[in-house]
Structures are given as structure tokens and as C-alpha cells.
Tab-separated table of N, CA, C and O in Angstrom:
chain	number	residue	atom	x	y	z
A	16	VAL	N	-9.422	-0.508	5.128
A	16	VAL	CA	-8.371	-0.917	4.859
A	16	VAL	C	-7.566	-1.909	4.832
A	16	VAL	O	-6.696	-1.441	5.902
A	17	ARG	N	-7.265	-2.820	4.642
A	17	ARG	CA	-5.737	-3.553	5.000
A	17	ARG	C	-4.724	-4.157	4.264
A	17	ARG	O	-4.593	-4.255	3.450
A	18	TYR	N	-3.916	-3.266	4.832
A	18	TYR	CA	-2.428	-3.925	4.437
A	18	TYR	C	-1.417	-4.851	5.310
A	18	TYR	O	-1.148	-5.305	6.101
A	19	SER	N	-1.680	-6.012	4.815
A	19	SER	CA	-1.776	-7.509	5.000
A	19	SER	C	0.327	-7.633	4.751
A	19	SER	O	0.637	-7.382	4.368
A	20	PHE	N	0.474	-8.676	6.129
A	20	PHE	CA	2.230	-8.491	6.664
A	20	PHE	C	2.760	-9.630	6.805
A	20	PHE	O	2.458	-9.120	8.125
A	21	PHE	N	2.379	-10.387	6.971
A	21	PHE	CA	3.005	-11.786	7.846
A	21	PHE	C	2.250	-11.827	8.989
A	21	PHE	O	3.081	-12.083	9.869
A	22	TYR	N	1.017	-11.790	9.455
A	22	TYR	CA	0.527	-12.377	10.757
A	22	TYR	C	0.485	-10.703	11.392
A	22	TYR	O	-0.098	-10.874	12.054
A	23	ASP	N	0.920	-9.684	10.547
A	23	ASP	CA	0.883	-8.298	11.806
A	23	ASP	C	0.279	-7.347	10.119
A	23	ASP	O	0.768	-6.258	9.815
A	24	ASP	N	-0.736	-7.376	10.020
A	24	ASP	CA	-1.334	-6.927	9.425
A	24	ASP	C	-1.508	-5.378	9.910
A	24	ASP	O	-1.494	-4.594	10.649
A	25	PHE	N	-1.555	-4.293	8.834
A	25	PHE	CA	-2.017	-3.013	9.473
A	25	PHE	C	-3.524	-2.285	9.004
A	25	PHE	O	-3.633	-2.360	7.715
A	26	ASP	N	-4.406	-1.963	9.766
A	26	ASP	CA	-5.585	-1.338	9.291
A	26	ASP	C	-5.610	-0.296	9.194
A	26	ASP	O	-5.442	0.847	10.238
A	27	ALA	N	-6.019	0.274	8.584
A	27	ALA	CA	-6.621	2.219	8.302
A	27	ALA	C	-7.900	1.972	8.105
A	27	ALA	O	-8.994	1.109	7.013
A	28	SER	N	-8.183	3.416	8.559
A	28	SER	CA	-9.644	3.844	8.654
A	28	SER	C	-9.708	4.667	7.092
A	28	SER	O	-9.755	6.016	7.331
A	29	PHE	N	-10.408	3.848	5.868
A	29	PHE	CA	-10.782	4.749	4.806
A	29	PHE	C	-11.813	3.525	4.071
A	29	PHE	O	-11.449	2.329	3.894
A	30	VAL	N	-13.186	3.813	3.414
A	30	VAL	CA	-14.409	3.441	3.226
A	30	VAL	C	-14.660	3.785	1.913
A	30	VAL	O	-14.508	4.920	1.433
A	31	PRO	N	-13.848	3.169	0.564
A	31	PRO	CA	-13.769	3.404	-0.837
A	31	PRO	C	-15.416	3.413	-1.197
A	31	PRO	O	-16.297	2.596	-0.856
A	32	GLN	N	-15.512	4.388	-2.593
A	32	GLN	CA	-17.199	4.775	-2.745
A	32	GLN	C	-16.277	3.552	-4.184
A	32	GLN	O	-15.842	3.966	-4.689
A	33	GLN	N	-17.679	3.266	-3.863
A	33	GLN	CA	-17.768	2.307	-5.354
A	33	GLN	C	-18.019	3.158	-6.852
A	33	GLN	O	-18.982	4.568	-6.715
A	34	GLY	N	-17.691	2.408	-7.713
A	34	GLY	CA	-17.432	3.395	-9.065
A	34	GLY	C	-16.376	4.796	-9.024
A	34	GLY	O	-16.196	5.000	-9.950
A	35	ARG	N	-15.560	5.038	-7.932
A	35	ARG	CA	-14.926	5.794	-7.642
A	35	ARG	C	-13.270	5.385	-8.166
A	35	ARG	O	-12.961	4.472	-7.768
A	36	TRP	N	-12.901	5.648	-9.468
A	36	TRP	CA	-11.064	5.491	-9.356
A	36	TRP	C	-10.248	6.290	-8.321
A	36	TRP	O	-10.743	6.612	-8.034
A	37	TYR	N	-9.356	5.314	-7.646
A	37	TYR	CA	-8.101	5.665	-6.728
A	37	TYR	C	-7.106	5.430	-6.959
A	37	TYR	O	-6.503	4.180	-7.673
A	38	HIS	N	-6.232	6.338	-6.673
A	38	HIS	CA	-4.494	5.691	-6.634
A	38	HIS	C	-3.852	5.312	-5.189
A	38	HIS	O	-3.739	6.161	-3.890
A	39	TRP	N	-3.628	3.837	-4.887
A	39	TRP	CA	-3.482	3.605	-3.544
A	39	TRP	C	-2.357	2.923	-3.721
A	39	TRP	O	-1.288	2.674	-4.476
A	40	ALA	N	-1.205	3.856	-3.199
A	40	ALA	CA	0.548	3.507	-2.779
A	40	ALA	C	0.558	2.526	-1.261
A	40	ALA	O	0.096	2.995	0.017
A	41	PHE	N	1.556	1.620	-1.140
A	41	PHE	CA	2.145	1.347	0.175
A	41	PHE	C	3.405	1.282	-0.300
A	41	PHE	O	3.848	0.262	-1.194
A	42	ALA	N	4.134	1.606	0.611
A	42	ALA	CA	4.963	1.318	1.203
A	42	ALA	C	5.623	0.837	2.430
A	42	ALA	O	5.319	0.831	3.366
A	43	PHE	N	7.106	-0.051	2.072
A	43	PHE	CA	7.910	-0.544	3.548
A	43	PHE	C	9.505	-0.429	3.409
A	43	PHE	O	10.625	-0.470	2.053
A	44	ASP	N	9.462	0.452	4.180
A	44	ASP	CA	11.242	0.446	4.190
A	44	ASP	C	11.889	-0.617	5.525
A	44	ASP	O	11.716	-0.139	6.512
A	45	ALA	N	12.137	-1.398	4.415
A	45	ALA	CA	13.275	-2.084	5.437
A	45	ALA	C	14.256	-2.205	6.247
A	45	ALA	O	14.432	-2.657	7.495
A	46	ALA	N	14.892	-1.067	5.874
A	46	ALA	CA	15.770	-0.563	7.127
A	46	ALA	C	14.971	-0.714	8.384
A	46	ALA	O	15.861	-0.034	9.312
A	47	THR	N	14.301	0.806	8.151
A	47	THR	CA	13.234	1.325	9.541
A	47	THR	C	12.175	-0.145	10.000
A	47	THR	O	11.732	0.276	10.932
A	48	ARG	N	11.667	-0.687	8.858
A	48	ARG	CA	11.073	-1.935	9.339
A	48	ARG	C	9.408	-1.084	8.930
A	48	ARG	O	8.311	-1.922	9.822
A	49	THR	N	9.868	0.560	8.513
A	49	THR	CA	8.137	1.330	8.568
A	49	THR	C	7.503	1.276	7.320
A	49	THR	O	7.869	0.875	5.839
A	50	ARG	N	5.739	0.899	7.509
A	50	ARG	CA	4.916	0.553	6.167
A	50	ARG	C	4.498	1.515	5.926
A	50	ARG	O	3.527	2.383	6.756
A	51	ARG	N	4.307	2.245	5.405
A	51	ARG	CA	3.056	3.579	4.412
A	51	ARG	C	1.510	3.394	3.349
A	51	ARG	O	2.481	2.733	3.271
A	52	PHE	N	0.702	3.851	4.126
A	52	PHE	CA	-0.338	4.105	3.497
A	52	PHE	C	-0.441	5.145	2.835
A	52	PHE	O	-0.886	5.720	3.140
A	53	TYR	N	-0.745	4.759	1.684
A	53	TYR	CA	-1.336	6.228	0.522
A	53	TYR	C	-3.236	5.907	-0.244
A	53	TYR	O	-3.130	4.903	-0.768
A	54	VAL	N	-3.562	6.454	0.213
A	54	VAL	CA	-4.814	7.204	-0.976
A	54	VAL	C	-4.564	8.648	-1.796
A	54	VAL	O	-5.052	9.486	-1.066
A	55	ASP	N	-4.676	8.688	-3.318
A	55	ASP	CA	-4.388	9.954	-4.029
A	55	ASP	C	-3.477	10.314	-2.969
A	55	ASP	O	-3.755	11.387	-3.163
A	56	GLY	N	-2.406	10.030	-3.081
A	56	GLY	CA	-1.024	10.879	-2.395
A	56	GLY	C	-1.206	11.294	-1.359
A	56	GLY	O	-0.073	11.570	-0.821
A	57	VAL	N	-2.397	10.994	-0.929
A	57	VAL	CA	-2.548	11.498	1.297
A	57	VAL	C	-1.884	10.300	1.809
A	57	VAL	O	-2.381	8.892	1.988
A	58	LEU	N	-0.644	10.468	2.459
A	58	LEU	CA	-0.408	9.416	4.122
A	58	LEU	C	-1.249	9.092	4.976
A	58	LEU	O	-2.373	9.838	5.311
A	59	LEU	N	-2.138	8.042	4.993
A	59	LEU	CA	-3.335	7.432	5.292
A	59	LEU	C	-2.924	7.089	6.824
A	59	LEU	O	-3.473	7.356	8.292
A	60	GLY	N	-1.744	6.050	6.734
A	60	GLY	CA	-1.108	5.938	8.335
A	60	GLY	C	0.700	5.714	8.046
A	60	GLY	O	0.705	5.361	6.672
A	61	THR	N	0.873	4.801	9.106
A	61	THR	CA	2.424	4.573	8.658
A	61	THR	C	2.313	3.502	10.340
A	61	THR	O	0.822	3.583	11.339
A	62	LYS	N	3.018	2.526	10.183
A	62	LYS	CA	3.474	1.761	11.310
A	62	LYS	C	4.377	0.768	10.882
A	62	LYS	O	4.838	0.386	10.361
A	63	GLN	N	4.917	0.638	11.960
A	63	GLN	CA	5.856	-0.617	11.715
A	63	GLN	C	5.636	-2.350	12.466
A	63	GLN	O	5.469	-2.257	12.748
A	64	ALA	N	6.380	-2.353	11.182
A	64	ALA	CA	5.973	-4.459	11.061
A	64	ALA	C	7.024	-4.587	12.414
A	64	ALA	O	8.055	-4.255	12.790
A	65	ALA	N	6.892	-5.735	12.828
A	65	ALA	CA	7.109	-6.581	13.871
A	65	ALA	C	8.280	-7.037	13.084
A	65	ALA	O	9.113	-7.504	14.550
A	66	PHE	N	8.684	-7.829	11.710
A	66	PHE	CA	9.991	-8.024	11.073
A	66	PHE	C	10.000	-7.916	9.871
A	66	PHE	O	8.708	-6.682	10.007
A	67	GLY	N	11.089	-7.839	9.563
A	67	GLY	CA	11.704	-7.561	8.063
A	67	GLY	C	10.490	-8.771	7.189
A	67	GLY	O	10.112	-9.024	7.710
A	68	PHE	N	10.707	-7.951	5.792
A	68	PHE	CA	9.929	-8.271	4.680
A	68	PHE	C	10.576	-9.724	3.952
A	68	PHE	O	11.944	-8.741	4.068
A	69	SER	N	10.762	-10.450	4.100
A	69	SER	CA	11.383	-12.124	3.605
A	69	SER	C	11.584	-12.457	2.726
A	69	SER	O	11.790	-12.873	2.246
A	70	GLY	N	10.752	-11.567	1.816
A	70	GLY	CA	9.774	-12.467	0.324
A	70	GLY	C	8.934	-12.775	0.319
A	70	GLY	O	8.519	-13.846	1.317
A	71	GLY	N	8.524	-13.703	-0.790
A	71	GLY	CA	7.460	-15.286	-1.103
A	71	GLY	C	7.130	-14.353	-2.868
A	71	GLY	O	7.292	-13.645	-3.558
A	72	SER	N	6.354	-15.678	-3.241
A	72	SER	CA	6.015	-16.114	-4.062
A	72	SER	C	5.067	-15.568	-4.603
A	72	SER	O	4.478	-15.834	-5.900
A	73	SER	N	4.003	-14.903	-3.798
A	73	SER	CA	2.521	-14.891	-4.500
A	73	SER	C	2.169	-13.297	-3.433
A	73	SER	O	2.796	-12.722	-2.713
A	74	PHE	N	1.143	-13.013	-4.539
A	74	PHE	CA	0.577	-11.315	-4.372
A	74	PHE	C	-0.555	-12.102	-5.113
A	74	PHE	O	-1.166	-13.110	-5.324
A	75	HIS	N	-1.509	-10.846	-3.683
A	75	HIS	CA	-3.004	-11.367	-3.302
A	75	HIS	C	-3.572	-9.857	-3.662
A	75	HIS	O	-3.529	-9.181	-2.793
A	76	LEU	N	-4.838	-9.555	-4.033
A	76	LEU	CA	-5.897	-9.076	-4.069
A	76	LEU	C	-6.534	-9.443	-4.156
A	76	LEU	O	-7.561	-10.307	-3.659
A	77	SER	N	-7.925	-8.635	-2.787
A	77	SER	CA	-8.884	-9.331	-2.279
A	77	SER	C	-9.738	-8.197	-1.985
A	77	SER	O	-9.313	-6.645	-1.331
A	78	PRO	N	-11.054	-7.237	-2.205
A	78	PRO	CA	-12.086	-8.266	-3.605
A	78	PRO	C	-11.762	-8.900	-4.924
A	78	PRO	O	-10.574	-7.697	-5.112
A	79	THR	N	-11.810	-9.852	-4.718
A	79	THR	CA	-12.002	-9.592	-6.057
A	79	THR	C	-12.085	-9.485	-7.509
A	79	THR	O	-11.657	-9.376	-8.793
A	80	ASN	N	-13.136	-8.302	-6.862
A	80	ASN	CA	-13.842	-7.785	-8.501
A	80	ASN	C	-13.188	-6.237	-8.330
A	80	ASN	O	-13.691	-5.662	-8.612
A	81	LEU	N	-11.497	-6.090	-8.552
A	81	LEU	CA	-10.837	-5.073	-8.625
A	81	LEU	C	-11.237	-4.495	-10.056
A	81	LEU	O	-10.822	-5.777	-10.891
A	82	THR	N	-10.652	-3.066	-10.540
A	82	THR	CA	-10.395	-3.474	-12.123
A	82	THR	C	-8.848	-2.999	-11.424
A	82	THR	O	-8.956	-1.229	-11.274
A	83	LEU	N	-7.691	-3.144	-12.043
A	83	LEU	CA	-6.263	-1.906	-12.078
A	83	LEU	C	-5.933	-1.850	-13.306
A	83	LEU	O	-6.560	-2.043	-14.713
A	84	ASP	N	-5.406	-0.396	-12.976
A	84	ASP	CA	-5.304	0.057	-14.553
A	84	ASP	C	-3.650	0.125	-14.504
A	84	ASP	O	-3.282	0.122	-15.760
A	85	ASP	N	-2.938	0.361	-13.383
A	85	ASP	CA	-1.491	0.652	-13.291
A	85	ASP	C	-1.416	-0.497	-12.540
A	85	ASP	O	-1.534	0.305	-11.354
A	86	PHE	N	-0.292	-1.451	-12.793
A	86	PHE	CA	0.275	-1.361	-11.656
A	86	PHE	C	2.198	-1.897	-11.364
A	86	PHE	O	2.737	-2.700	-12.411
A	87	ARG	N	2.715	-1.539	-10.160
A	87	ARG	CA	3.837	-1.207	-10.362
A	87	ARG	C	4.526	-1.643	-8.795
A	87	ARG	O	3.664	-1.468	-8.620
A	88	PHE	N	5.857	-2.291	-8.896
A	88	PHE	CA	6.244	-2.548	-7.773
A	88	PHE	C	7.746	-1.841	-7.994
A	88	PHE	O	8.717	-1.863	-8.720
A	89	TYR	N	8.618	-1.419	-7.479
A	89	TYR	CA	10.210	-0.481	-6.758
A	89	TYR	C	10.992	-1.650	-5.557
A	89	TYR	O	10.190	-2.038	-4.806
A	90	ASN	N	11.995	-1.467	-6.006
A	90	ASN	CA	12.907	-1.794	-5.878
A	90	ASN	C	13.206	-1.285	-4.193
A	90	ASN	O	14.734	-1.071	-3.487
A	91	ARG	N	12.201	-0.583	-3.751
A	91	ARG	CA	13.034	0.477	-2.754
A	91	ARG	C	11.709	1.481	-2.143
A	91	ARG	O	10.992	1.512	-2.911
A	92	ALA	N	11.241	1.632	-1.742
A	92	ALA	CA	10.651	2.690	-0.443
A	92	ALA	C	10.016	4.129	-1.132
A	92	ALA	O	11.532	4.631	-1.610
A	93	LEU	N	9.192	4.513	-2.057
A	93	LEU	CA	9.389	6.067	-2.412
A	93	LEU	C	9.168	6.884	-1.135
A	93	LEU	O	8.166	6.484	0.178
A	94	SER	N	9.818	7.826	-1.611
A	94	SER	CA	8.974	9.087	-0.478
A	94	SER	C	7.901	9.022	0.036
A	94	SER	O	7.353	8.936	-1.168
A	95	ASP	N	7.352	10.658	-0.018
A	95	ASP	CA	5.752	10.960	0.606
A	95	ASP	C	5.280	11.272	-0.591
A	95	ASP	O	4.567	11.556	-1.663
A	96	GLN	N	6.192	12.091	-0.941
A	96	GLN	CA	6.858	13.662	-2.414
A	96	GLN	C	6.528	12.658	-3.821
A	96	GLN	O	5.480	12.958	-4.540
A	97	GLU	N	7.331	11.629	-3.501
A	97	GLU	CA	6.739	10.664	-5.189
A	97	GLU	C	5.851	9.741	-4.857
A	97	GLU	O	5.268	9.521	-6.105
A	98	SER	N	5.294	9.031	-4.095
A	98	SER	CA	3.850	8.525	-4.368
A	98	SER	C	3.159	10.035	-4.601
A	98	SER	O	1.939	9.875	-5.525
A	99	ALA	N	3.132	10.971	-3.445
A	99	ALA	CA	1.692	11.826	-4.072
A	99	ALA	C	1.929	12.306	-5.579
A	99	ALA	O	1.014	12.502	-6.582
A	100	ALA	N	3.298	12.430	-5.714
A	100	ALA	CA	3.434	12.788	-7.701
A	100	ALA	C	2.566	11.526	-9.186
A	100	ALA	O	2.126	11.806	-9.442
A	101	LEU	N	2.989	10.375	-7.805
A	101	LEU	CA	2.496	9.522	-9.285
A	101	LEU	C	0.839	9.227	-8.570
A	101	LEU	O	0.030	8.602	-10.120
A	102	ALA	N	0.382	10.199	-7.855
A	102	ALA	CA	-1.484	10.018	-8.034
A	102	ALA	C	-2.166	11.145	-9.067
A	102	ALA	O	-2.606	10.572	-8.908
A	103	ARG	N	-1.259	11.719	-9.289
A	103	ARG	CA	-1.511	12.918	-9.755
A	103	ARG	C	-2.522	12.296	-10.821
A	103	ARG	O	-1.478	11.723	-12.287
């Protein structure tokens, strides 16, 4: 799984099973430039970004054969506990 971030990608070892629903959460703390990646409320990994997020006008999901049920953006990085609660 890849968390793409302006040529500073964050790869995590996780292979999703076809036909199974997952809760995915990605967080970025601008103050520390720390990225966090969760699957089903479990922290899969953290990595500090080389530089801060400057925003952008597009968002891409790949592969394109995904089905989304609920998609949210927050104006702050959620805590580990908040991400886990959303996965329940």
C-alpha cells in the first residue's frame, strides 16, 4: 500500500484481501510533518515527510476499481484513538 506524498511516498506492508471491506485512515501532522497510516484502526506505520504539505487541487485513488462507502477529510490530524474509534 502506498501513501503518495509529493515524490516522498510512504510504502507499508499490507495486502488487502479481495472482496473484504477495510477502514483506511491516513493522517498528516503538519507541525511535525509526521504521516500515519491505519488499517481497521490499527497503526500500520509512521514516517516523517521530507517537507510540509502545500495543498493541491486534485486527489487520486488507485486502483480505480475501488468501492467507497464513506470518505472524509478533517482539518487536523486525528489521534490514534480517534482513528481507531472510526474503524469500529
